[in-house]
Each structure stands twice: as structure tokens, then as C-alpha cells.
mmCIF file of C-alpha atoms and ligand atoms in Angstrom:
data_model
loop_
_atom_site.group_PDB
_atom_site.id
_atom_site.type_symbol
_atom_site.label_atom_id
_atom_site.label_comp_id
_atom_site.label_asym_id
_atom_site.label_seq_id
_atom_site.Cartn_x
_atom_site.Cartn_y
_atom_site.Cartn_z
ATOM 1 C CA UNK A 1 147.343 102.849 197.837
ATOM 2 C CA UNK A 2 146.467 100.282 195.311
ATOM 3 C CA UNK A 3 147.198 101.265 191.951
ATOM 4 C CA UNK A 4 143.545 100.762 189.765
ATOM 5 C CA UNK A 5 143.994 100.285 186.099
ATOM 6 C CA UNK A 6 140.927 100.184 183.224
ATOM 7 C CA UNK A 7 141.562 98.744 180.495
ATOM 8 C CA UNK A 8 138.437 99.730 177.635
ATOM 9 C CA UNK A 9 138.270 98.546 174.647
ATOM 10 C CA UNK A 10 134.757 98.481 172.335
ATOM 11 C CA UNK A 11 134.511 95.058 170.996
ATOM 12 C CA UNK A 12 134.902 91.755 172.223
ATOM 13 C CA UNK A 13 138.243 91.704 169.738
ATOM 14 C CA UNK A 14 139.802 94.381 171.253
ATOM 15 C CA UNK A 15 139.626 92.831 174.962
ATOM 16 C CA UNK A 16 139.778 89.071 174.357
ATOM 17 C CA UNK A 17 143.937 89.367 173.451
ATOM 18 C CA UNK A 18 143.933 90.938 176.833
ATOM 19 C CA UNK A 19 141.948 88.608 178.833
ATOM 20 C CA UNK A 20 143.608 85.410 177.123
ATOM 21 C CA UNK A 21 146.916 87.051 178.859
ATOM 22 C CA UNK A 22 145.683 87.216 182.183
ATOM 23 C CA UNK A 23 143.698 84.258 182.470
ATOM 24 C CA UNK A 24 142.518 84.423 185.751
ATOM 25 C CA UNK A 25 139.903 87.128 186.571
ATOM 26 C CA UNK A 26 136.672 87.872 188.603
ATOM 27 C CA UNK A 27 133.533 88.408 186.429
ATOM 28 C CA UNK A 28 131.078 90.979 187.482
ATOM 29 C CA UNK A 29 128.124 91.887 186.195
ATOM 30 C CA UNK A 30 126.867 96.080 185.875
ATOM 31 C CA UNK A 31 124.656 98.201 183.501
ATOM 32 C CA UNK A 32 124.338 95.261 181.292
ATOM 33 C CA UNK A 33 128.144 94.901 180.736
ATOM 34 C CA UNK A 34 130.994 92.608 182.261
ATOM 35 C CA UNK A 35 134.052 93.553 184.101
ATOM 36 C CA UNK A 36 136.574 91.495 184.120
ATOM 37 C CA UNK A 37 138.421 92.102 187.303
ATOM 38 C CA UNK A 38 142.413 90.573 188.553
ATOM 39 C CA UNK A 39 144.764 91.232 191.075
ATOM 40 C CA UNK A 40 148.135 91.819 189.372
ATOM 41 C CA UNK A 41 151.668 93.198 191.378
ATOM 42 C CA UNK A 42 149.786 94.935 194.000
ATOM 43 C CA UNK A 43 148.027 96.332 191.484
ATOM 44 C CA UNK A 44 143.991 95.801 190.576
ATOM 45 C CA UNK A 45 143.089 95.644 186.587
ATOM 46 C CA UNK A 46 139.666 95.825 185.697
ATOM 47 C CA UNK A 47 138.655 95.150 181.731
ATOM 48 C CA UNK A 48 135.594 95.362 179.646
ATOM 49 C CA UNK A 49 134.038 96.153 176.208
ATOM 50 C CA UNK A 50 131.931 98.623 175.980
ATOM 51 C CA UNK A 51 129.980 98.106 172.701
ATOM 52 C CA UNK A 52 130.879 100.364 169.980
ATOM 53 C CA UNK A 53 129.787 104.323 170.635
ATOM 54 C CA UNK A 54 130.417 106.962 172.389
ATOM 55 C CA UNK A 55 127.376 106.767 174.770
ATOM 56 C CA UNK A 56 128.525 103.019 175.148
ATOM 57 C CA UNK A 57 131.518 104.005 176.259
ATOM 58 C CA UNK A 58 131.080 106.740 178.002
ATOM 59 C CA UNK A 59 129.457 104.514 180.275
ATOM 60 C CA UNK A 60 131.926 102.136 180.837
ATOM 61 C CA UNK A 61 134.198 104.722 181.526
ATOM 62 C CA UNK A 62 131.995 106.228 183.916
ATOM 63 C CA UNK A 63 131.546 102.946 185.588
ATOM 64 C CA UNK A 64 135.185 102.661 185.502
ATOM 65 C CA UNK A 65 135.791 105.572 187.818
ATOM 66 C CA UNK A 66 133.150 106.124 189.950
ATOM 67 C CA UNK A 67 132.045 102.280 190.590
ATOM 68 C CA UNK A 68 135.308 100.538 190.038
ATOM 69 C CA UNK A 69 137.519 103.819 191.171
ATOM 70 C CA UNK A 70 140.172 103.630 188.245
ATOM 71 C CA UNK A 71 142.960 105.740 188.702
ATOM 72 C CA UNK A 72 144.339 105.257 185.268
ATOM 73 C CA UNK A 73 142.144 104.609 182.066
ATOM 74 C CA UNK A 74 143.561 103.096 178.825
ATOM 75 C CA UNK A 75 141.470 102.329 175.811
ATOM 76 C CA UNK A 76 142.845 99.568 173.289
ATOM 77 C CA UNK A 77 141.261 98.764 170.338
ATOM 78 C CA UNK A 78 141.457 99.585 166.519
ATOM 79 C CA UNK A 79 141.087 102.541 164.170
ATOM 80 C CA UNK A 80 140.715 104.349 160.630
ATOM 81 C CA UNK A 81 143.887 105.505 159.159
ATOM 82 C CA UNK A 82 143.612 109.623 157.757
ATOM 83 C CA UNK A 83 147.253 109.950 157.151
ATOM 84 C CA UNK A 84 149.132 108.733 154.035
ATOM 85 C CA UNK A 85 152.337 107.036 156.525
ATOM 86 C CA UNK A 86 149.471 105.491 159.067
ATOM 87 C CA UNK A 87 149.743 101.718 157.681
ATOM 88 C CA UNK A 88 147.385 98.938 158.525
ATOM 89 C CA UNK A 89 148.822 97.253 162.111
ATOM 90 C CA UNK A 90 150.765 100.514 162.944
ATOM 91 C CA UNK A 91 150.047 101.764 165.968
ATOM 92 C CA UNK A 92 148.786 105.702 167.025
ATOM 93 C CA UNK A 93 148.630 107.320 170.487
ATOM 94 C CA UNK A 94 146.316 109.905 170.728
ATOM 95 C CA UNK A 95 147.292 113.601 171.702
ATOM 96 C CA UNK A 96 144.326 114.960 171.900
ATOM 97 C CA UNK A 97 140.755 113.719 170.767
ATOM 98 C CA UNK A 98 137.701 115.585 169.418
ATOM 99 C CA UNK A 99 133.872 114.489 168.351
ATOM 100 C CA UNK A 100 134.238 115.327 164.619
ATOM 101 C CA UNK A 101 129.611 114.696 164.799
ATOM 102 C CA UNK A 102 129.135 117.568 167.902
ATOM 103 C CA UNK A 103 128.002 120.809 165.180
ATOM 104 C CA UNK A 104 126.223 123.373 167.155
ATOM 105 C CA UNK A 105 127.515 125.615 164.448
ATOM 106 C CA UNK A 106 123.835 127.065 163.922
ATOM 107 C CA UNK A 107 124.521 128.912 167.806
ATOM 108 C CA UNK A 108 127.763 130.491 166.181
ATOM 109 C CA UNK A 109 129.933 128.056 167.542
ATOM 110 C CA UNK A 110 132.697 126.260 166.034
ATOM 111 C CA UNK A 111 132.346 122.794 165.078
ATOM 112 C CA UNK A 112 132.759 119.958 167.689
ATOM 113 C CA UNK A 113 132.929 122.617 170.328
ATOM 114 C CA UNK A 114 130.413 122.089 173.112
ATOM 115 C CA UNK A 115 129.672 125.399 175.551
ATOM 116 C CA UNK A 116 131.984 124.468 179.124
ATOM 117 C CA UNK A 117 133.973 121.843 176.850
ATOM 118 C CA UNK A 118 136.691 122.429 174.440
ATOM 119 C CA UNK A 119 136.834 120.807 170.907
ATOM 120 C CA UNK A 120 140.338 119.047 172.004
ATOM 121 C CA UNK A 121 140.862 117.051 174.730
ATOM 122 C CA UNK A 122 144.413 116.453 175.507
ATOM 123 C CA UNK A 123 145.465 112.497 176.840
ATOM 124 C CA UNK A 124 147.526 112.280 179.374
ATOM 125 C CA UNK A 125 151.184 112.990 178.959
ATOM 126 C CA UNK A 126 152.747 110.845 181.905
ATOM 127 C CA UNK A 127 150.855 107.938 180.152
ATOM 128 C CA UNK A 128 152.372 109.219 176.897
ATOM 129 C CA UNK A 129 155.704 109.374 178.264
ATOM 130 C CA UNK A 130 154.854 105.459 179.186
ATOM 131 C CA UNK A 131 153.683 104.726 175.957
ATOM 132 C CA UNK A 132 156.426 106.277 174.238
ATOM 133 C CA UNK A 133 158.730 103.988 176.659
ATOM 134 C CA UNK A 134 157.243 100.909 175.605
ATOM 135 C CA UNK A 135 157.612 101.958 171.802
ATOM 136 C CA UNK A 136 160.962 102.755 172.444
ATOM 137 C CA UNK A 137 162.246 99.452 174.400
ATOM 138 C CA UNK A 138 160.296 97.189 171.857
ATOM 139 C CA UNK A 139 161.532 99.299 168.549
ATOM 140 C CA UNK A 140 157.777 100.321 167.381
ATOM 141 C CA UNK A 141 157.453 102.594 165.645
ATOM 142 C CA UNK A 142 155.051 104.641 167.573
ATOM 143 C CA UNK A 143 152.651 107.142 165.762
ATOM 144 C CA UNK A 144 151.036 110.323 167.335
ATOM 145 C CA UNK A 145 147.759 112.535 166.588
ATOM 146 C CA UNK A 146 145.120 114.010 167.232
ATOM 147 C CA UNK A 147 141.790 111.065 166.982
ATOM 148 C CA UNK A 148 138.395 112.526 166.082
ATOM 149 C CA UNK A 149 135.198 110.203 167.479
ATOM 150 C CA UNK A 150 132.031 109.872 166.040
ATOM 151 C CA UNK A 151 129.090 107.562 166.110
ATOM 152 C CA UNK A 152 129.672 106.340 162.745
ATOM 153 C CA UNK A 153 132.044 103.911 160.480
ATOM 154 C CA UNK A 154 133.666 106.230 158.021
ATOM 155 C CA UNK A 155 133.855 104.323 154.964
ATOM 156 C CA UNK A 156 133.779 107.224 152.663
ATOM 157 C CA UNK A 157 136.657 109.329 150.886
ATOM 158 C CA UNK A 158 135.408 112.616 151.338
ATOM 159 C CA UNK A 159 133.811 112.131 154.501
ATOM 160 C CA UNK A 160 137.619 111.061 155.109
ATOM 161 C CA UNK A 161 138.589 114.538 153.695
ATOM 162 C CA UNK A 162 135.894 116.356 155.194
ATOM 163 C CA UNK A 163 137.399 114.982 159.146
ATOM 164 C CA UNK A 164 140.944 115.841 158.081
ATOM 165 C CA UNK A 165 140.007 119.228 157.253
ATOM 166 C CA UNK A 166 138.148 119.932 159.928
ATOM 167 C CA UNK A 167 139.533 118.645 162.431
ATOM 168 C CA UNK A 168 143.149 117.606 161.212
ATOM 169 C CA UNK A 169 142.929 114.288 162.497
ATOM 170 C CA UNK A 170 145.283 111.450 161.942
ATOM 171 C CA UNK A 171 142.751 108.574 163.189
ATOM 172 C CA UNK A 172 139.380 108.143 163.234
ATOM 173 C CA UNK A 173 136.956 105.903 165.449
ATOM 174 C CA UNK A 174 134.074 105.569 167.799
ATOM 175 C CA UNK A 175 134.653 106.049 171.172
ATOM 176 C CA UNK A 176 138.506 108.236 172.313
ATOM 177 C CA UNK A 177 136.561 111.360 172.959
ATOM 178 C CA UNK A 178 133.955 109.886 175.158
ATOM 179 C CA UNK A 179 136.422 108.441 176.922
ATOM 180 C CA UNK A 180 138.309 111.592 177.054
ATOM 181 C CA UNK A 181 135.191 113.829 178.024
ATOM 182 C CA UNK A 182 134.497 111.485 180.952
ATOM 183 C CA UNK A 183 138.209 110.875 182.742
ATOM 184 C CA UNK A 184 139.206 114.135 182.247
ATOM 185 C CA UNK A 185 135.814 115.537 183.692
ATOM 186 C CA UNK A 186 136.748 112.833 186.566
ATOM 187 C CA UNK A 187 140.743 114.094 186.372
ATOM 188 C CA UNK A 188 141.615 110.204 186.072
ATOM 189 C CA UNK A 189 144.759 110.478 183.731
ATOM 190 C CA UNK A 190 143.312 108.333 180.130
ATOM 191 C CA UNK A 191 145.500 107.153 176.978
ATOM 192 C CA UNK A 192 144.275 105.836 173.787
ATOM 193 C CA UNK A 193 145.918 103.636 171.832
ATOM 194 C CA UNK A 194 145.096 102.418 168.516
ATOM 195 C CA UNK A 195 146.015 100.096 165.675
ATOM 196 C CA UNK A 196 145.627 100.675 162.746
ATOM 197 C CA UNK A 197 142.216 98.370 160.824
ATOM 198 C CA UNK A 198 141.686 100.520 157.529
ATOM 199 C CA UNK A 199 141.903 103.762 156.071
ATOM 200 C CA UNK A 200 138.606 105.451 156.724
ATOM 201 C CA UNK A 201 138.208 104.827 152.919
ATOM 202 C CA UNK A 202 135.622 103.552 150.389
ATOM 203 C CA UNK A 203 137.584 100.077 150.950
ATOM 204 C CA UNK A 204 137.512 100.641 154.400
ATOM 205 C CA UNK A 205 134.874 98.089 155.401
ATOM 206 C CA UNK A 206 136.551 94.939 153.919
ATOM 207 C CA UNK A 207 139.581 96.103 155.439
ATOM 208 C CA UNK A 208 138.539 96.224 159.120
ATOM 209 C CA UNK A 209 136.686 92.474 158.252
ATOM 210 C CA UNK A 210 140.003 91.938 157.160
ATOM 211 C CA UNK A 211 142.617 93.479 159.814
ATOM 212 C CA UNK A 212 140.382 93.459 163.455
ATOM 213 C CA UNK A 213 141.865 90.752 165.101
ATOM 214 C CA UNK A 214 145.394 90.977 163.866
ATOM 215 C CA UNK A 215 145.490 95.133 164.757
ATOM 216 C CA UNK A 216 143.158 94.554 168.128
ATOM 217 C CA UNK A 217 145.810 92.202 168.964
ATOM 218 C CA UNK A 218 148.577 94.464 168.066
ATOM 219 C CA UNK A 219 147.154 97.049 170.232
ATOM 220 C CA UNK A 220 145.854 94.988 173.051
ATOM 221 C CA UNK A 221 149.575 93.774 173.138
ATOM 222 C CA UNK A 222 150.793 97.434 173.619
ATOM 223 C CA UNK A 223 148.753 97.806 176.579
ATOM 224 C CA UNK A 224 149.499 95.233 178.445
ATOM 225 C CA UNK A 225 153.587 96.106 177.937
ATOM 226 C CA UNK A 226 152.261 99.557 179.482
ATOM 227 C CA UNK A 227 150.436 98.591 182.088
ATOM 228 C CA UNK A 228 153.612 96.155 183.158
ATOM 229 C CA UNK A 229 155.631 100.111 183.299
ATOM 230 C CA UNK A 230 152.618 101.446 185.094
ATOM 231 C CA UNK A 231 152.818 98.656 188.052
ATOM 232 C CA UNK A 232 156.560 98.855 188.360
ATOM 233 C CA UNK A 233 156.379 102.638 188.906
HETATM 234 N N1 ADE B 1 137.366 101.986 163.727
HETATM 235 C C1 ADE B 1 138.201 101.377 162.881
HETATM 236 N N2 ADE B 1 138.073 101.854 161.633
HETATM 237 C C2 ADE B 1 137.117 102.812 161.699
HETATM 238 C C3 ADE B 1 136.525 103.663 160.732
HETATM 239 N N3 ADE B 1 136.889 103.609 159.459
HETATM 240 N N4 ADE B 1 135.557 104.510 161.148
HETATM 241 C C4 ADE B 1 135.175 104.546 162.443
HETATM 242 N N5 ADE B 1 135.702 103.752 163.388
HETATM 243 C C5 ADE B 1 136.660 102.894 163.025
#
């Protein structure tokens, strides 16, 4: 069986790095989104943004799997930095992600814990394995943590502080744990990978102006040294 691979990222940025490599690819039109879709080693890649969000791109994920019937999900793109070594341009993989926004605490639940969910999803650890391969044979410097999602840009000190101790996240962005609720709801194996824009900080803004294109690259680059491991498997 064909392997299927989606590639996700939320911006324009964070794909365009990846469709410049491939060059050649069918466009299809779905939901008011484009997939970008290319034969590569016996294998099929489909790519697409998703516009920023989790409901954005928990739909392309969706769409991913049940139209496009992904076997493997990996989301590239950029992300806040919460820990003091997590440098602009380094790169994260996510252990597990959570939705730092979900507070149904009023119910007596914990915070970002949804009834028949769990507030940590964990990635996918053969992907991780790959991941950590890729880090290895190209001497990065790979960073690992839990990612905490939510619908806003965190450009804020103590909301910073406030997601750290919550949550005790080491990134912070806008769509992992949609992406994680869906696949692993589907049981498609998902990975995120991240560079790092900014620090989720009251600078945080002019820093992701600054650093998208450079870390979106960075990432985008990652993925597509992964996905060469994932076809040769
Ligand atoms: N993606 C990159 N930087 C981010 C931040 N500071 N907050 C949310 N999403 C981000």
C-alpha cells in the first residue's frame, strides 16, 4: 500500500519552503482550502495551510484523513519560545500537546481537560524516533516538550508565565493540539515540529515579523529530511 503523507502547516510561510522543493504538484480545491498534491518514491504527499487556529486546522486535518486518507500527519510551521535554552531558529518536537484556552474548571474539572479527552495528547513516538534520526544525522540540535495551543498570539509575559505554570509547556502556538485531537481520534500517527519565531513575550510580535520566514524555513526543511526517512522505510 501506498504510503500517504500530510504535510500541515498554518500559513502560507510555513508551506511555501516546502512546495518550492517539490515543484511539481496537483492543485485541488476543498472546504475553501488548497491541497497541494505529488507523487514522490511510491509514496503520495499531500500539503496545505490551514489558516491560523485550531478550528482551521482541525479541518485540514480532518480533510487530511478522511478525504485525502493520510496515514501519517506532520505539521511544520513556527512557534513561541517558554523555555530560557529555546532560541529563535531552534527547533522543538512536540511530546505531547494540550489547549492551554479549554477551562471547564467551573464543572470541577481541571483545566484544558475536556470530559472523553485527556489534557495531553501524546505525538507519535515512531515519528519521534524519525525525527530524532534526522536531528541526529544532520547535527541539530533537536529540542523536546510538551506544546500548549490556543486561539491566540501570546505576546504577553505573564500570560507566558501563566501557560508555563499551568501547563509546563516549552512552546506555544495555534494549532498542535487540534491537530493532535483529530489524528489521534482518527489513530493516524501525527508529529509536530516547530521552529522557534519569538518568545511568547511582550517583544514577541516584532520578533515573529522578524523571524517567520527564516524559522518556517528552518522547520519546513526538517520535514522534508523526515519525510525522505519515512519513504525509505
Ligand atoms: N506562533 C509563533 N509564535 C507564537 C506566539 N507567541 N503565540 C502563539 N502562536 C505563535
Amino acid at each position: 500500500m501506498k504510503k500517504i503523507i500530510a504535510i500541515i502547516g498554518a500559513m502560507k510561510e510555513e508551506i511555501t519552503p516546502i512546495l518550492e522543493y517539490f515543484k511539481k504538484y496537483e492543485t485541488i480545491s476543498l472546504g475553501e482550502n488548497t491541497y497541494y498534491k505529488l507523487e514522490y518514491q511510491n509514496s503520495i504527499i499531500i500539503i496545505a495551510y490551514s489558516k491560523i487556529g485550531k478550528i482551521h486546522s482541525a479541518l485540514t486535518c480532518s480533510t487530511m484523513i478522511l478525504h485525502f486518507n493520510a496515514n501519517y500527519v506532520i505539521f511544520s510551521g513556527v512557534a513561541g519560545g517558554l523555555r530560557e535554552d529555546l532560541k529563535v531558529g531552534d527547533i522543538i518536537l512536540a511530546t505531547s500537546l494540550c489547549q492551554y484556552d479549554v477551562d471547564i474548571t467551573a464543572f470541577g474539572h481541571k483545566l484544558g481537560f475536556i470530559p472523553e479527552s485527556k489534557i495531553y495528547i501524546n505525538t507519535n513516538e515512531s515519528l519521534n524516533c524519525i525525527a530524532k534520526k534526522v536531528a541526529k544525522k544532520q547535527n541539530i540540535n533537536l529540542k523536546y516538550g510538551i506544546i500548549a495551543s490556543g486561539d491566540s498570539f501570546v505576546f504577553d509575559n505573564a500570560k507566558k508565565q501563566w501557560i508555563i505554570d499551568n501547563f509546563n509547556a516549552s512552546a506555544v502556538e495555534m494549532e498542535g493540539a487540534s491537530i493532535a485531537v483529530v489524528s489521534s481520534l482518527c489513530d493516524i500517527p501525527f508529529c509536530i515540529i516547530r521552529s522557534i519565531s519569538d518568545s511568547a513575550d511582550n517583544n514577541a510580535n516584532i520578533s515573529f515579523d522578524e523571524f517567520l520566514l527564516e524559522s518556517a524555513s528552518r522547520s519546513a526543511k526538517f520535514v522534508i529530511s523526515m519525510v525522505d526517512e519515512i519513504v525509505k522505510e
